[in-house]
Structures are given as C-alpha cells and as structure tokens.
XYZ file of C-alpha atoms in Angstrom:
161
model
C 159.223 49.324 44.135
C 161.339 49.411 41.369
C 162.747 51.534 42.188
C 163.256 49.624 45.273
C 164.790 46.659 42.935
C 166.607 48.607 40.595
C 170.286 50.872 40.663
C 172.725 52.804 38.925
C 175.288 51.720 41.376
C 174.797 48.486 40.768
C 173.780 47.181 43.790
C 170.752 46.038 43.149
C 170.901 42.381 43.255
C 171.705 42.443 46.763
C 169.065 44.354 47.762
C 166.698 42.249 46.282
C 168.391 39.554 47.904
C 167.541 40.871 51.329
C 164.181 41.934 50.322
C 163.413 37.929 48.812
C 164.936 36.558 52.226
C 163.189 38.725 54.885
C 159.726 38.310 53.413
C 160.320 34.034 53.314
C 161.242 34.683 57.473
C 158.155 37.329 57.571
C 155.517 34.235 54.996
C 157.449 31.080 57.527
C 157.031 33.183 61.094
C 152.810 33.582 59.499
C 152.721 29.739 58.019
C 153.847 28.939 61.621
C 151.937 30.151 62.985
C 149.451 28.948 61.640
C 149.500 24.736 61.834
C 150.571 25.386 65.367
C 146.888 27.331 65.418
C 145.436 25.047 63.769
C 147.092 22.207 65.720
C 145.389 23.417 68.886
C 142.025 24.426 67.288
C 142.076 20.179 65.980
C 142.569 19.250 69.513
C 140.556 21.455 71.079
C 137.462 20.011 69.855
C 138.613 16.345 69.523
C 138.324 17.178 73.766
C 134.828 18.932 73.150
C 133.245 16.297 71.446
C 134.813 13.367 74.081
C 133.461 15.699 76.808
C 130.140 15.590 74.821
C 130.686 12.020 74.860
C 131.595 11.166 78.123
C 128.083 13.065 79.369
C 126.431 11.276 76.531
C 127.775 8.255 78.258
C 126.179 8.950 82.119
C 122.734 10.133 80.046
C 120.993 7.766 81.706
C 121.495 8.722 85.837
C 121.540 12.814 84.603
C 118.809 12.474 83.823
C 117.404 11.318 86.221
C 118.996 12.693 88.343
C 118.020 15.447 86.821
C 114.755 14.891 86.603
C 114.529 13.813 90.585
C 115.860 17.383 91.432
C 119.629 17.838 91.421
C 122.144 17.627 89.102
C 124.745 15.864 91.087
C 126.904 13.449 90.306
C 128.727 10.520 92.846
C 131.710 9.432 90.543
C 134.219 10.952 88.077
C 135.009 8.420 85.577
C 138.804 9.234 84.608
C 140.240 6.490 83.517
C 137.325 6.501 80.982
C 138.124 9.942 79.892
C 141.766 9.092 79.200
C 141.097 6.325 76.905
C 138.318 7.945 75.071
C 140.814 10.936 74.902
C 142.837 8.355 73.459
C 141.283 6.400 70.789
C 139.929 9.772 69.515
C 143.331 10.885 68.549
C 144.877 8.021 67.475
C 148.395 8.823 69.569
C 151.101 6.889 70.431
C 151.490 6.526 74.405
C 154.769 7.170 76.469
C 154.665 7.515 80.344
C 151.407 9.580 81.280
C 152.470 11.257 77.720
C 150.772 11.038 73.906
C 151.945 12.074 71.385
C 151.577 12.421 67.361
C 153.837 10.837 65.012
C 153.609 12.578 61.161
C 154.834 10.281 58.475
C 158.519 11.131 58.309
C 158.745 9.352 62.703
C 158.757 13.089 63.757
C 156.496 13.761 66.644
C 154.520 16.704 64.974
C 152.754 17.682 69.105
C 152.397 16.479 72.649
C 149.251 15.914 75.356
C 150.637 16.000 78.359
C 149.022 15.536 82.087
C 145.671 15.309 80.377
C 142.546 15.007 82.856
C 138.953 15.623 83.766
C 137.494 17.740 87.206
C 134.472 18.714 87.918
C 134.088 22.407 87.294
C 131.529 23.070 89.898
C 131.849 20.359 92.508
C 130.197 17.269 92.527
C 127.652 18.345 89.533
C 127.862 17.847 85.518
C 130.047 20.787 84.770
C 132.870 19.277 83.736
C 136.949 20.676 82.615
C 139.398 18.786 80.662
C 142.716 19.885 80.534
C 146.365 18.874 79.311
C 149.387 20.618 78.192
C 150.433 20.733 74.537
C 153.963 20.173 73.273
C 154.335 21.471 69.960
C 157.934 21.247 68.629
C 159.788 24.134 67.117
C 162.318 23.368 64.589
C 164.672 24.953 61.877
C 166.484 24.111 59.512
C 166.347 19.813 60.876
C 167.153 20.748 64.034
C 164.866 20.795 67.346
C 165.300 24.050 68.744
C 162.017 23.853 71.786
C 158.540 22.885 72.561
C 156.611 24.866 73.131
C 153.694 24.499 76.158
C 149.871 25.311 75.444
C 147.732 25.016 78.746
C 144.155 24.296 77.213
C 141.060 24.022 79.376
C 137.709 23.220 77.738
C 134.937 23.135 79.443
C 131.492 21.065 79.031
C 128.169 21.041 80.416
C 124.636 19.097 80.885
C 121.409 21.955 80.536
C 117.916 21.030 79.558
C 115.631 22.165 77.809
C 112.441 23.894 79.064
C 110.087 24.513 76.917
C-alpha cells in the first residue's frame, strides 16, 4: 500500500487523490444500499404488524368460524387495512400514495397502491402488497425513484395440543 501511495516521479498526490475518490464512491454505494435495505425491512415489518392487527381485529369471528370447522371469511375490510397502514407508518397522503417526509422537508420514501387480498380465496390467509418508492439523489438533485414491490403474507392458524 505504501508503494502505491508514494512515487519518486512526484505523482503520489494524483494516485492518492484517485484512490481516495474511488474509496469514497465505494463507501457511498454501500451506505446507499444499506439505507435502502433498512427502509424496505422497516416497511415490511410494519406491514406485517398491520396484517397481524387486521387478523386480531376480526379474531372473534375468525375463531367462531374455525371452531365450527371452516376458516372461510365472508368479506375483507380493505378500508380498515388502509387506515391502519396510514396510522402505523405516520405518513402524509397524496392521492393513492402515502409519503414519509424527512425533517428537511424532502420525501424519504413513498408507498403507492397499498392493497390487501386473500392468499387463498375467502380464507384468512391474507397478503398485502404495495410499491415502495425510494428517491435516489446525487449532489442534491433527484435522479429517479427506485420502485420496489413489497408483498407480505399473514395466516391465522390454530394450535393443536
């Protein structure tokens, strides 16, 4: 490493500057990837909690149905799911999209088209999905939005002794 950073021809400053610039770019990419994965995992965990709350919200009806021998559910309250996801994430609403705003006033991420549906028709095996949009910036300029589809599943299962 020392041989790379020194030169008898007087070029050591250029090599050092290029090496530092390359290392900074690599660290920047790693930190960007880490922050994106943190946002995705946090949103997935929150969605899982919301789906589990949805199951618990209807637990009496579900238990009665399972006790009677089936796990069929008559209807799915998607409005309740959307209100729960709105309150769980503490987001701002703009049309069909929900946005998280940073302290500086910029958009940290957005959730578009949140929906909940049956994994198996009319059973309490649910899946929730949405498009997670993370803005990618460089030098203070917005380049593009990275769109990541997220799907989370939740099931209600009886424990047998």
